[in-house]
Short mmCIF file of C-alpha atoms in Angstrom, two decimals:
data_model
loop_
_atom_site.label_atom_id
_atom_site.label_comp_id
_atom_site.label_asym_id
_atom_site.label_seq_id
_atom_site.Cartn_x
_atom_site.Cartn_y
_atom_site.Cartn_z
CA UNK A 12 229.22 -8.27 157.94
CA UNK A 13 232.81 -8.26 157.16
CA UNK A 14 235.67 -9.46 159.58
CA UNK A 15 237.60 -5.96 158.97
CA UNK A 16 235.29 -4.36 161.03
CA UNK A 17 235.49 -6.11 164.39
CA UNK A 18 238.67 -5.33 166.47
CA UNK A 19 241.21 -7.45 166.88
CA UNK A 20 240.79 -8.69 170.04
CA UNK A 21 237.46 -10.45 168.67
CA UNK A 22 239.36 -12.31 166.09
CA UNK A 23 242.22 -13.88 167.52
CA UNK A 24 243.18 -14.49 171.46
CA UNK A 25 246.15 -15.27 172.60
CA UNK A 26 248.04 -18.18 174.02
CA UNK A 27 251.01 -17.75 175.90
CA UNK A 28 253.83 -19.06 176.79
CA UNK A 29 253.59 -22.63 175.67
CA UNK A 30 254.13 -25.35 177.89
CA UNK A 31 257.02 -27.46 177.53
CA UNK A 32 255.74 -31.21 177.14
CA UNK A 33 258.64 -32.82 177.74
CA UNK A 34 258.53 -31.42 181.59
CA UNK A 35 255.38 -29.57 181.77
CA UNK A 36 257.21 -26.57 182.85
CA UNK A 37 256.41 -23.38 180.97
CA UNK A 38 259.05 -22.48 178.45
CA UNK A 39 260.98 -18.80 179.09
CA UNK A 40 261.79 -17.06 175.83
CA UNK A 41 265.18 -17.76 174.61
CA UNK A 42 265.71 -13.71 173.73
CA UNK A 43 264.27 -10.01 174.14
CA UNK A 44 262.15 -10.87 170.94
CA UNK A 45 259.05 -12.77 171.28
CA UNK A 46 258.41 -15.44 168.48
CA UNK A 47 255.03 -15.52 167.27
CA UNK A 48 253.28 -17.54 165.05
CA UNK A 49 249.72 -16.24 163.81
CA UNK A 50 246.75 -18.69 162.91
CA UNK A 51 243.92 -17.61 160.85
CA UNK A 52 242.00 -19.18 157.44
CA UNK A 53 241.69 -15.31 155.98
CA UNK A 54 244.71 -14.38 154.29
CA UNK A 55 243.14 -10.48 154.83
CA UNK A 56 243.26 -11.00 158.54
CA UNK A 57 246.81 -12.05 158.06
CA UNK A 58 248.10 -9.72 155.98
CA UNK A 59 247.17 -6.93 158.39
CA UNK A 60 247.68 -8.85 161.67
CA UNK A 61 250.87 -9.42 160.23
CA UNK A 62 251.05 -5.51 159.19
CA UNK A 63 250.46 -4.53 162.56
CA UNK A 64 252.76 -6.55 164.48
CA UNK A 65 255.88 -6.23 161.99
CA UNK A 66 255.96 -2.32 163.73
CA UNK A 67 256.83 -3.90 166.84
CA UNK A 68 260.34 -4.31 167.75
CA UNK A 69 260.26 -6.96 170.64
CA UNK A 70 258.14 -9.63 168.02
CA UNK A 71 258.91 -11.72 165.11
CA UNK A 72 256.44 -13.37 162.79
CA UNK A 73 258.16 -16.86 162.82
CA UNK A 74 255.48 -18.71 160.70
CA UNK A 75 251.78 -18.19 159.40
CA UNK A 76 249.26 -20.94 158.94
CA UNK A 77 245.53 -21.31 157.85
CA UNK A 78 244.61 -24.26 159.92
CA UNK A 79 244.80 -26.28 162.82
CA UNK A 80 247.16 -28.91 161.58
CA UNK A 81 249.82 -26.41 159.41
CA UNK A 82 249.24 -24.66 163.34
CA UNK A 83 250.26 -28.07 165.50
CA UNK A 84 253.52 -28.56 162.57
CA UNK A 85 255.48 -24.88 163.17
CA UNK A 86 254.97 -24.53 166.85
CA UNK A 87 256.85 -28.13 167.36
CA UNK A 88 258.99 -27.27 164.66
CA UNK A 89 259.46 -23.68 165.46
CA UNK A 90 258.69 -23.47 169.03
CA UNK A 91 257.44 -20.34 169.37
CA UNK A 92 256.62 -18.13 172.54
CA UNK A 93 253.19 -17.25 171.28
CA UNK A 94 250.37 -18.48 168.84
CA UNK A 95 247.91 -16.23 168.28
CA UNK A 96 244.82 -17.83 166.93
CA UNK A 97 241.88 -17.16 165.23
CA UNK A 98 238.75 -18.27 167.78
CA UNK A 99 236.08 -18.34 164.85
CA UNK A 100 238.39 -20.82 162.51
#
């Protein structure tokens, strides 16, 4: 069966805020817009993940990856206030 037809909330949960490791404190977004990064290996389920959230105003798609590791590199890079991440990948 093909991934299109499960909802969205069955491919990808969310994790957020991230903590802060140099204090373990949980970071507070540094603006009104959320920045998001978006994990998945199917570059469908990113195209319209990324489809869907570019209509809201209070998010912005800071970086994409297809694994774990590309993952780990943008959110110290880019420190984002959410990852949402494929649980099946």
């Amino acid at each position: 069966e093909s991934h299109d037809t499960y909802p969205v909330c069955f491919l990808a949960t969310i994790v957020a805020p991230l903590a802060n490791q140099a204090n373990s404190q949980f970071r507070q977004p540094t603006s009104n817009i959320l920045k998001v990064i978006l994990v998945d290996d199917q570059k469908f389920v990113q195209h319209k993940l990324q489809q869907m959230l570019s209509a809201e105003v209070d998010l912005k798609i800071v970086g994409v990856a297809n694994d774990g590791e590309t993952a780990i590199a943008l959110v110290e890079t880019l420190e984002p206030d959410v990852v949402l991440i494929d649980i099946e990948m």
